[in-house]
Amino acid sequence: KSLHELRSQELRRRLRDARLRLGLTQDVATRLERPQSYVSKYEAGERRLDLVEFIDVCAALTVDAEQFIGEFLSDLTRSRNTASSRSH
């Protein structure tokens, strides 16, 4: 898999985990005023979220979008640095 695919997969996993941690099922789609298939498709990688949609999903999950992306980027940097140090 490409680096892009791996990062995309990780972002989707984190959004799904946030939803599950909150015990939300149909609630996210309802909060977004979208069909359940919208949530299913972005979680499965069949649909990509643009930035505004990502912010809306975070709000529906009652997650701070800035903190969410900050942790995501920090973890990516950390894993990249770990992989880099292993290759030397």
PDB file of N, CA and C in Angstrom:
ATOM      1  N   LYS A   1       0.842  -1.197   0.000  1.00  0.00           N
ATOM      2  CA  LYS A   1       0.000   0.000   0.000  1.00  0.00           C
ATOM      3  C   LYS A   1       0.875   1.244   0.000  1.00  0.00           C
ATOM      4  N   SER A   2       0.382   2.274  -0.644  1.00  0.00           N
ATOM      5  CA  SER A   2       1.125   3.527  -0.672  1.00  0.00           C
ATOM      6  C   SER A   2       0.985   4.240   0.666  1.00  0.00           C
ATOM      7  N   LEU A   3       1.891   5.186   0.904  1.00  0.00           N
ATOM      8  CA  LEU A   3       1.844   5.970   2.134  1.00  0.00           C
ATOM      9  C   LEU A   3       0.508   6.695   2.239  1.00  0.00           C
ATOM     10  N   HIS A   4       0.022   7.212   1.109  1.00  0.00           N
ATOM     11  CA  HIS A   4      -1.269   7.908   1.105  1.00  0.00           C
ATOM     12  C   HIS A   4      -2.393   6.976   1.561  1.00  0.00           C
ATOM     13  N   GLU A   5      -2.411   5.765   1.025  1.00  0.00           N
ATOM     14  CA  GLU A   5      -3.453   4.802   1.389  1.00  0.00           C
ATOM     15  C   GLU A   5      -3.375   4.449   2.870  1.00  0.00           C
ATOM     16  N   LEU A   6      -2.168   4.281   3.389  1.00  0.00           N
ATOM     17  CA  LEU A   6      -2.003   3.932   4.798  1.00  0.00           C
ATOM     18  C   LEU A   6      -2.479   5.063   5.704  1.00  0.00           C
ATOM     19  N   ARG A   7      -2.159   6.290   5.350  1.00  0.00           N
ATOM     20  CA  ARG A   7      -2.608   7.435   6.162  1.00  0.00           C
ATOM     21  C   ARG A   7      -4.120   7.574   6.101  1.00  0.00           C
ATOM     22  N   SER A   8      -4.686   7.392   4.920  1.00  0.00           N
ATOM     23  CA  SER A   8      -6.131   7.474   4.754  1.00  0.00           C
ATOM     24  C   SER A   8      -6.832   6.389   5.582  1.00  0.00           C
ATOM     25  N   GLN A   9      -6.287   5.191   5.528  1.00  0.00           N
ATOM     26  CA  GLN A   9      -6.844   4.071   6.293  1.00  0.00           C
ATOM     27  C   GLN A   9      -6.785   4.368   7.795  1.00  0.00           C
ATOM     28  N   GLU A  10      -5.681   4.918   8.253  1.00  0.00           N
ATOM     29  CA  GLU A  10      -5.527   5.237   9.675  1.00  0.00           C
ATOM     30  C   GLU A  10      -6.513   6.328  10.098  1.00  0.00           C
ATOM     31  N   LEU A  11      -6.705   7.324   9.262  1.00  0.00           N
ATOM     32  CA  LEU A  11      -7.654   8.386   9.585  1.00  0.00           C
ATOM     33  C   LEU A  11      -9.064   7.812   9.693  1.00  0.00           C
ATOM     34  N   ARG A  12      -9.427   6.957   8.746  1.00  0.00           N
ATOM     35  CA  ARG A  12     -10.759   6.326   8.802  1.00  0.00           C
ATOM     36  C   ARG A  12     -10.907   5.470  10.047  1.00  0.00           C
ATOM     37  N   ARG A  13      -9.874   4.734  10.401  1.00  0.00           N
ATOM     38  CA  ARG A  13      -9.926   3.894  11.604  1.00  0.00           C
ATOM     39  C   ARG A  13     -10.157   4.748  12.836  1.00  0.00           C
ATOM     40  N   ARG A  14      -9.480   5.864  12.918  1.00  0.00           N
ATOM     41  CA  ARG A  14      -9.626   6.739  14.084  1.00  0.00           C
ATOM     42  C   ARG A  14     -11.018   7.351  14.169  1.00  0.00           C
ATOM     43  N   LEU A  15     -11.589   7.719  13.032  1.00  0.00           N
ATOM     44  CA  LEU A  15     -12.955   8.249  13.039  1.00  0.00           C
ATOM     45  C   LEU A  15     -13.941   7.171  13.482  1.00  0.00           C
ATOM     46  N   ARG A  16     -13.759   5.949  12.959  1.00  0.00           N
ATOM     47  CA  ARG A  16     -14.639   4.837  13.356  1.00  0.00           C
ATOM     48  C   ARG A  16     -14.490   4.539  14.843  1.00  0.00           C
ATOM     49  N   ASP A  17     -13.240   4.500  15.327  1.00  0.00           N
ATOM     50  CA  ASP A  17     -12.999   4.223  16.744  1.00  0.00           C
ATOM     51  C   ASP A  17     -13.635   5.283  17.636  1.00  0.00           C
ATOM     52  N   ALA A  18     -13.572   6.542  17.208  1.00  0.00           N
ATOM     53  CA  ALA A  18     -14.201   7.616  17.985  1.00  0.00           C
ATOM     54  C   ALA A  18     -15.709   7.397  18.051  1.00  0.00           C
ATOM     55  N   ARG A  19     -16.301   7.006  16.936  1.00  0.00           N
ATOM     56  CA  ARG A  19     -17.746   6.738  16.902  1.00  0.00           C
ATOM     57  C   ARG A  19     -18.102   5.576  17.824  1.00  0.00           C
ATOM     58  N   LEU A  20     -17.331   4.500  17.735  1.00  0.00           N
ATOM     59  CA  LEU A  20     -17.616   3.323  18.556  1.00  0.00           C
ATOM     60  C   LEU A  20     -17.396   3.604  20.038  1.00  0.00           C
ATOM     61  N   ARG A  21     -16.350   4.365  20.350  1.00  0.00           N
ATOM     62  CA  ARG A  21     -16.051   4.704  21.744  1.00  0.00           C
ATOM     63  C   ARG A  21     -17.216   5.463  22.386  1.00  0.00           C
ATOM     64  N   LEU A  22     -17.890   6.264  21.567  1.00  0.00           N
ATOM     65  CA  LEU A  22     -19.039   7.026  22.056  1.00  0.00           C
ATOM     66  C   LEU A  22     -20.334   6.219  21.996  1.00  0.00           C
ATOM     67  N   GLY A  23     -20.252   5.005  21.445  1.00  0.00           N
ATOM     68  CA  GLY A  23     -21.440   4.153  21.352  1.00  0.00           C
ATOM     69  C   GLY A  23     -22.449   4.650  20.330  1.00  0.00           C
ATOM     70  N   LEU A  24     -21.968   5.365  19.328  1.00  0.00           N
ATOM     71  CA  LEU A  24     -22.866   5.927  18.320  1.00  0.00           C
ATOM     72  C   LEU A  24     -22.991   4.978  17.134  1.00  0.00           C
ATOM     73  N   THR A  25     -24.212   4.848  16.641  1.00  0.00           N
ATOM     74  CA  THR A  25     -24.434   4.048  15.436  1.00  0.00           C
ATOM     75  C   THR A  25     -25.088   4.959  14.402  1.00  0.00           C
ATOM     76  N   GLN A  26     -26.383   4.905  14.275  1.00  0.00           N
ATOM     77  CA  GLN A  26     -27.113   5.748  13.321  1.00  0.00           C
ATOM     78  C   GLN A  26     -27.048   7.227  13.709  1.00  0.00           C
ATOM     79  N   ASP A  27     -26.664   7.495  14.962  1.00  0.00           N
ATOM     80  CA  ASP A  27     -26.674   8.865  15.468  1.00  0.00           C
ATOM     81  C   ASP A  27     -25.800   9.806  14.657  1.00  0.00           C
ATOM     82  N   VAL A  28     -24.662   9.337  14.194  1.00  0.00           N
ATOM     83  CA  VAL A  28     -23.748  10.198  13.445  1.00  0.00           C
ATOM     84  C   VAL A  28     -24.417  10.656  12.157  1.00  0.00           C
ATOM     85  N   ALA A  29     -25.006   9.733  11.423  1.00  0.00           N
ATOM     86  CA  ALA A  29     -25.704  10.087  10.182  1.00  0.00           C
ATOM     87  C   ALA A  29     -26.846  11.061  10.471  1.00  0.00           C
ATOM     88  N   THR A  30     -27.574  10.814  11.530  1.00  0.00           N
ATOM     89  CA  THR A  30     -28.680  11.700  11.905  1.00  0.00           C
ATOM     90  C   THR A  30     -28.158  13.092  12.226  1.00  0.00           C
ATOM     91  N   ARG A  31     -27.102  13.172  13.005  1.00  0.00           N
ATOM     92  CA  ARG A  31     -26.510  14.465  13.364  1.00  0.00           C
ATOM     93  C   ARG A  31     -25.998  15.212  12.135  1.00  0.00           C
ATOM     94  N   LEU A  32     -25.517  14.460  11.155  1.00  0.00           N
ATOM     95  CA  LEU A  32     -25.006  15.066   9.926  1.00  0.00           C
ATOM     96  C   LEU A  32     -26.115  15.351   8.913  1.00  0.00           C
ATOM     97  N   GLU A  33     -27.318  14.878   9.226  1.00  0.00           N
ATOM     98  CA  GLU A  33     -28.453  14.978   8.314  1.00  0.00           C
ATOM     99  C   GLU A  33     -28.121  14.338   6.961  1.00  0.00           C
ATOM    100  N   ARG A  34     -27.521  13.144   7.068  1.00  0.00           N
ATOM    101  CA  ARG A  34     -27.121  12.361   5.904  1.00  0.00           C
ATOM    102  C   ARG A  34     -27.620  10.940   6.083  1.00  0.00           C
ATOM    103  N   PRO A  35     -27.690  10.185   4.999  1.00  0.00           N
ATOM    104  CA  PRO A  35     -28.073   8.773   5.148  1.00  0.00           C
ATOM    105  C   PRO A  35     -26.942   7.986   5.817  1.00  0.00           C
ATOM    106  N   GLN A  36     -27.283   6.864   6.408  1.00  0.00           N
ATOM    107  CA  GLN A  36     -26.282   6.014   7.063  1.00  0.00           C
ATOM    108  C   GLN A  36     -25.206   5.577   6.075  1.00  0.00           C
ATOM    109  N   SER A  37     -25.574   5.437   4.809  1.00  0.00           N
ATOM    110  CA  SER A  37     -24.603   5.013   3.802  1.00  0.00           C
ATOM    111  C   SER A  37     -23.443   6.000   3.677  1.00  0.00           C
ATOM    112  N   TYR A  38     -23.686   7.279   3.977  1.00  0.00           N
ATOM    113  CA  TYR A  38     -22.621   8.295   3.946  1.00  0.00           C
ATOM    114  C   TYR A  38     -21.523   7.929   4.939  1.00  0.00           C
ATOM    115  N   VAL A  39     -21.923   7.603   6.170  1.00  0.00           N
ATOM    116  CA  VAL A  39     -20.967   7.224   7.216  1.00  0.00           C
ATOM    117  C   VAL A  39     -20.291   5.911   6.834  1.00  0.00           C
ATOM    118  N   SER A  40     -21.072   4.947   6.398  1.00  0.00           N
ATOM    119  CA  SER A  40     -20.520   3.647   6.011  1.00  0.00           C
ATOM    120  C   SER A  40     -19.484   3.796   4.903  1.00  0.00           C
ATOM    121  N   LYS A  41     -19.772   4.648   3.935  1.00  0.00           N
ATOM    122  CA  LYS A  41     -18.868   4.796   2.791  1.00  0.00           C
ATOM    123  C   LYS A  41     -17.564   5.484   3.166  1.00  0.00           C
ATOM    124  N   TYR A  42     -17.612   6.535   4.004  1.00  0.00           N
ATOM    125  CA  TYR A  42     -16.327   7.152   4.341  1.00  0.00           C
ATOM    126  C   TYR A  42     -15.536   6.265   5.292  1.00  0.00           C
ATOM    127  N   GLU A  43     -16.207   5.511   6.147  1.00  0.00           N
ATOM    128  CA  GLU A  43     -15.478   4.602   7.034  1.00  0.00           C
ATOM    129  C   GLU A  43     -14.846   3.448   6.256  1.00  0.00           C
ATOM    130  N   ALA A  44     -15.478   3.018   5.179  1.00  0.00           N
ATOM    131  CA  ALA A  44     -14.965   1.904   4.367  1.00  0.00           C
ATOM    132  C   ALA A  44     -13.952   2.369   3.309  1.00  0.00           C
ATOM    133  N   GLY A  45     -13.812   3.668   3.173  1.00  0.00           N
ATOM    134  CA  GLY A  45     -12.888   4.189   2.178  1.00  0.00           C
ATOM    135  C   GLY A  45     -13.473   4.273   0.786  1.00  0.00           C
ATOM    136  N   GLU A  46     -14.782   4.113   0.675  1.00  0.00           N
ATOM    137  CA  GLU A  46     -15.451   4.207  -0.623  1.00  0.00           C
ATOM    138  C   GLU A  46     -15.739   5.660  -0.986  1.00  0.00           C
ATOM    139  N   ARG A  47     -15.599   6.534  -0.001  1.00  0.00           N
ATOM    140  CA  ARG A  47     -15.859   7.953  -0.186  1.00  0.00           C
ATOM    141  C   ARG A  47     -14.836   8.718   0.624  1.00  0.00           C
ATOM    142  N   ARG A  48     -14.337   9.808   0.077  1.00  0.00           N
ATOM    143  CA  ARG A  48     -13.385  10.639   0.799  1.00  0.00           C
ATOM    144  C   ARG A  48     -14.103  11.851   1.373  1.00  0.00           C
ATOM    145  N   LEU A  49     -13.619  12.308   2.514  1.00  0.00           N
ATOM    146  CA  LEU A  49     -14.170  13.509   3.136  1.00  0.00           C
ATOM    147  C   LEU A  49     -13.311  14.706   2.759  1.00  0.00           C
ATOM    148  N   ASP A  50     -13.952  15.814   2.406  1.00  0.00           N
ATOM    149  CA  ASP A  50     -13.173  17.031   2.252  1.00  0.00           C
ATOM    150  C   ASP A  50     -13.023  17.657   3.638  1.00  0.00           C
ATOM    151  N   LEU A  51     -12.294  18.742   3.737  1.00  0.00           N
ATOM    152  CA  LEU A  51     -11.992  19.333   5.041  1.00  0.00           C
ATOM    153  C   LEU A  51     -13.259  19.764   5.782  1.00  0.00           C
ATOM    154  N   VAL A  52     -14.176  20.398   5.098  1.00  0.00           N
ATOM    155  CA  VAL A  52     -15.413  20.855   5.739  1.00  0.00           C
ATOM    156  C   VAL A  52     -16.228  19.664   6.237  1.00  0.00           C
ATOM    157  N   GLU A  53     -16.299  18.617   5.440  1.00  0.00           N
ATOM    158  CA  GLU A  53     -17.019  17.415   5.856  1.00  0.00           C
ATOM    159  C   GLU A  53     -16.334  16.773   7.062  1.00  0.00           C
ATOM    160  N   PHE A  54     -15.000  16.733   7.056  1.00  0.00           N
ATOM    161  CA  PHE A  54     -14.252  16.195   8.187  1.00  0.00           C
ATOM    162  C   PHE A  54     -14.587  16.967   9.468  1.00  0.00           C
ATOM    163  N   ILE A  55     -14.626  18.288   9.382  1.00  0.00           N
ATOM    164  CA  ILE A  55     -14.971  19.120  10.540  1.00  0.00           C
ATOM    165  C   ILE A  55     -16.383  18.811  11.013  1.00  0.00           C
ATOM    166  N   ASP A  56     -17.309  18.639  10.079  1.00  0.00           N
ATOM    167  CA  ASP A  56     -18.695  18.297  10.431  1.00  0.00           C
ATOM    168  C   ASP A  56     -18.779  16.929  11.104  1.00  0.00           C
ATOM    169  N   VAL A  57     -18.016  15.961  10.592  1.00  0.00           N
ATOM    170  CA  VAL A  57     -18.011  14.623  11.198  1.00  0.00           C
ATOM    171  C   VAL A  57     -17.463  14.711  12.620  1.00  0.00           C
ATOM    172  N   CYS A  58     -16.387  15.447  12.810  1.00  0.00           N
ATOM    173  CA  CYS A  58     -15.832  15.612  14.162  1.00  0.00           C
ATOM    174  C   CYS A  58     -16.870  16.231  15.096  1.00  0.00           C
ATOM    175  N   ALA A  59     -17.577  17.242  14.624  1.00  0.00           N
ATOM    176  CA  ALA A  59     -18.615  17.873  15.447  1.00  0.00           C
ATOM    177  C   ALA A  59     -19.706  16.865  15.798  1.00  0.00           C
ATOM    178  N   ALA A  60     -20.103  16.035  14.827  1.00  0.00           N
ATOM    179  CA  ALA A  60     -21.130  15.014  15.077  1.00  0.00           C
ATOM    180  C   ALA A  60     -20.638  13.993  16.099  1.00  0.00           C
ATOM    181  N   LEU A  61     -19.323  13.776  16.112  1.00  0.00           N
ATOM    182  CA  LEU A  61     -18.727  12.835  17.071  1.00  0.00           C
ATOM    183  C   LEU A  61     -18.377  13.515  18.398  1.00  0.00           C
ATOM    184  N   THR A  62     -18.678  14.796  18.493  1.00  0.00           N
ATOM    185  CA  THR A  62     -18.299  15.625  19.653  1.00  0.00           C
ATOM    186  C   THR A  62     -16.800  15.512  19.947  1.00  0.00           C
ATOM    187  N   VAL A  63     -16.025  15.567  18.857  1.00  0.00           N
ATOM    188  CA  VAL A  63     -14.572  15.503  18.922  1.00  0.00           C
ATOM    189  C   VAL A  63     -14.038  16.837  18.413  1.00  0.00           C
ATOM    190  N   ASP A  64     -13.031  17.372  19.074  1.00  0.00           N
ATOM    191  CA  ASP A  64     -12.405  18.609  18.630  1.00  0.00           C
ATOM    192  C   ASP A  64     -11.561  18.296  17.388  1.00  0.00           C
ATOM    193  N   ALA A  65     -11.941  18.852  16.245  1.00  0.00           N
ATOM    194  CA  ALA A  65     -11.269  18.550  14.974  1.00  0.00           C
ATOM    195  C   ALA A  65      -9.793  18.927  15.018  1.00  0.00           C
ATOM    196  N   GLU A  66      -9.480  20.059  15.615  1.00  0.00           N
ATOM    197  CA  GLU A  66      -8.088  20.498  15.674  1.00  0.00           C
ATOM    198  C   GLU A  66      -7.247  19.542  16.513  1.00  0.00           C
ATOM    199  N   GLN A  67      -7.781  19.126  17.639  1.00  0.00           N
ATOM    200  CA  GLN A  67      -7.058  18.170  18.493  1.00  0.00           C
ATOM    201  C   GLN A  67      -6.938  16.817  17.795  1.00  0.00           C
ATOM    202  N   PHE A  68      -8.004  16.377  17.150  1.00  0.00           N
ATOM    203  CA  PHE A  68      -8.015  15.095  16.444  1.00  0.00           C
ATOM    204  C   PHE A  68      -6.915  15.065  15.384  1.00  0.00           C
ATOM    205  N   ILE A  69      -6.860  16.099  14.546  1.00  0.00           N
ATOM    206  CA  ILE A  69      -5.870  16.117  13.470  1.00  0.00           C
ATOM    207  C   ILE A  69      -4.469  16.330  14.038  1.00  0.00           C
ATOM    208  N   GLY A  70      -4.361  17.095  15.130  1.00  0.00           N
ATOM    209  CA  GLY A  70      -3.057  17.292  15.767  1.00  0.00           C
ATOM    210  C   GLY A  70      -2.481  15.981  16.271  1.00  0.00           C
ATOM    211  N   GLU A  71      -3.309  15.176  16.923  1.00  0.00           N
ATOM    212  CA  GLU A  71      -2.858  13.873  17.417  1.00  0.00           C
ATOM    213  C   GLU A  71      -2.522  12.943  16.259  1.00  0.00           C
ATOM    214  N   PHE A  72      -3.324  12.991  15.223  1.00  0.00           N
ATOM    215  CA  PHE A  72      -3.089  12.169  14.035  1.00  0.00           C
ATOM    216  C   PHE A  72      -1.736  12.514  13.412  1.00  0.00           C
ATOM    217  N   LEU A  73      -1.470  13.796  13.205  1.00  0.00           N
ATOM    218  CA  LEU A  73      -0.207  14.229  12.611  1.00  0.00           C
ATOM    219  C   LEU A  73       0.979  13.918  13.517  1.00  0.00           C
ATOM    220  N   SER A  74       0.796  14.098  14.799  1.00  0.00           N
ATOM    221  CA  SER A  74       1.863  13.797  15.751  1.00  0.00           C
ATOM    222  C   SER A  74       2.216  12.315  15.708  1.00  0.00           C
ATOM    223  N   ASP A  75       1.213  11.466  15.685  1.00  0.00           N
ATOM    224  CA  ASP A  75       1.446  10.019  15.620  1.00  0.00           C
ATOM    225  C   ASP A  75       2.100   9.622  14.296  1.00  0.00           C
ATOM    226  N   LEU A  76       1.704  10.274  13.197  1.00  0.00           N
ATOM    227  CA  LEU A  76       2.321   9.982  11.903  1.00  0.00           C
ATOM    228  C   LEU A  76       3.802  10.353  11.924  1.00  0.00           C
ATOM    229  N   THR A  77       4.101  11.511  12.485  1.00  0.00           N
ATOM    230  CA  THR A  77       5.488  11.958  12.575  1.00  0.00           C
ATOM    231  C   THR A  77       6.297  11.006  13.430  1.00  0.00           C
ATOM    232  N   ARG A  78       5.717  10.602  14.558  1.00  0.00           N
ATOM    233  CA  ARG A  78       6.396   9.676  15.460  1.00  0.00           C
ATOM    234  C   ARG A  78       6.672   8.346  14.768  1.00  0.00           C
ATOM    235  N   SER A  79       5.692   7.806  14.053  1.00  0.00           N
ATOM    236  CA  SER A  79       5.886   6.512  13.388  1.00  0.00           C
ATOM    237  C   SER A  79       6.863   6.665  12.233  1.00  0.00           C
ATOM    238  N   ARG A  80       6.856   7.787  11.556  1.00  0.00           N
ATOM    239  CA  ARG A  80       7.792   8.038  10.469  1.00  0.00           C
ATOM    240  C   ARG A  80       9.217   8.104  11.015  1.00  0.00           C
ATOM    241  N   ASN A  81       9.400   8.784  12.157  1.00  0.00           N
ATOM    242  CA  ASN A  81      10.711   8.900  12.774  1.00  0.00           C
ATOM    243  C   ASN A  81      11.212   7.539  13.260  1.00  0.00           C
ATOM    244  N   THR A  82      10.309   6.727  13.795  1.00  0.00           N
ATOM    245  CA  THR A  82      10.665   5.393  14.253  1.00  0.00           C
ATOM    246  C   THR A  82      11.114   4.535  13.064  1.00  0.00           C
ATOM    247  N   ALA A  83      10.381   4.601  11.987  1.00  0.00           N
ATOM    248  CA  ALA A  83      10.724   3.829  10.786  1.00  0.00           C
ATOM    249  C   ALA A  83      12.051   4.311  10.200  1.00  0.00           C
ATOM    250  N   SER A  84      12.266   5.606  10.238  1.00  0.00           N
ATOM    251  CA  SER A  84      13.511   6.178   9.714  1.00  0.00           C
ATOM    252  C   SER A  84      14.719   5.740  10.534  1.00  0.00           C
ATOM    253  N   SER A  85      14.571   5.716  11.867  1.00  0.00           N
ATOM    254  CA  SER A  85      15.682   5.322  12.717  1.00  0.00           C
ATOM    255  C   SER A  85      15.988   3.833  12.575  1.00  0.00           C
ATOM    256  N   ARG A  86      14.995   3.038  12.238  1.00  0.00           N
ATOM    257  CA  ARG A  86      15.207   1.609  12.036  1.00  0.00           C
ATOM    258  C   ARG A  86      15.974   1.325  10.754  1.00  0.00           C
ATOM    259  N   SER A  87      15.789   2.188   9.758  1.00  0.00           N
ATOM    260  CA  SER A  87      16.427   1.954   8.466  1.00  0.00           C
ATOM    261  C   SER A  87      17.889   2.392   8.453  1.00  0.00           C
ATOM    262  N   HIS A  88      18.338   3.083   9.498  1.00  0.00           N
ATOM    263  CA  HIS A  88      19.726   3.533   9.540  1.00  0.00           C
ATOM    264  C   HIS A  88      20.618   2.564  10.240  1.00  0.00           C
TER     265      HIS A  88
END
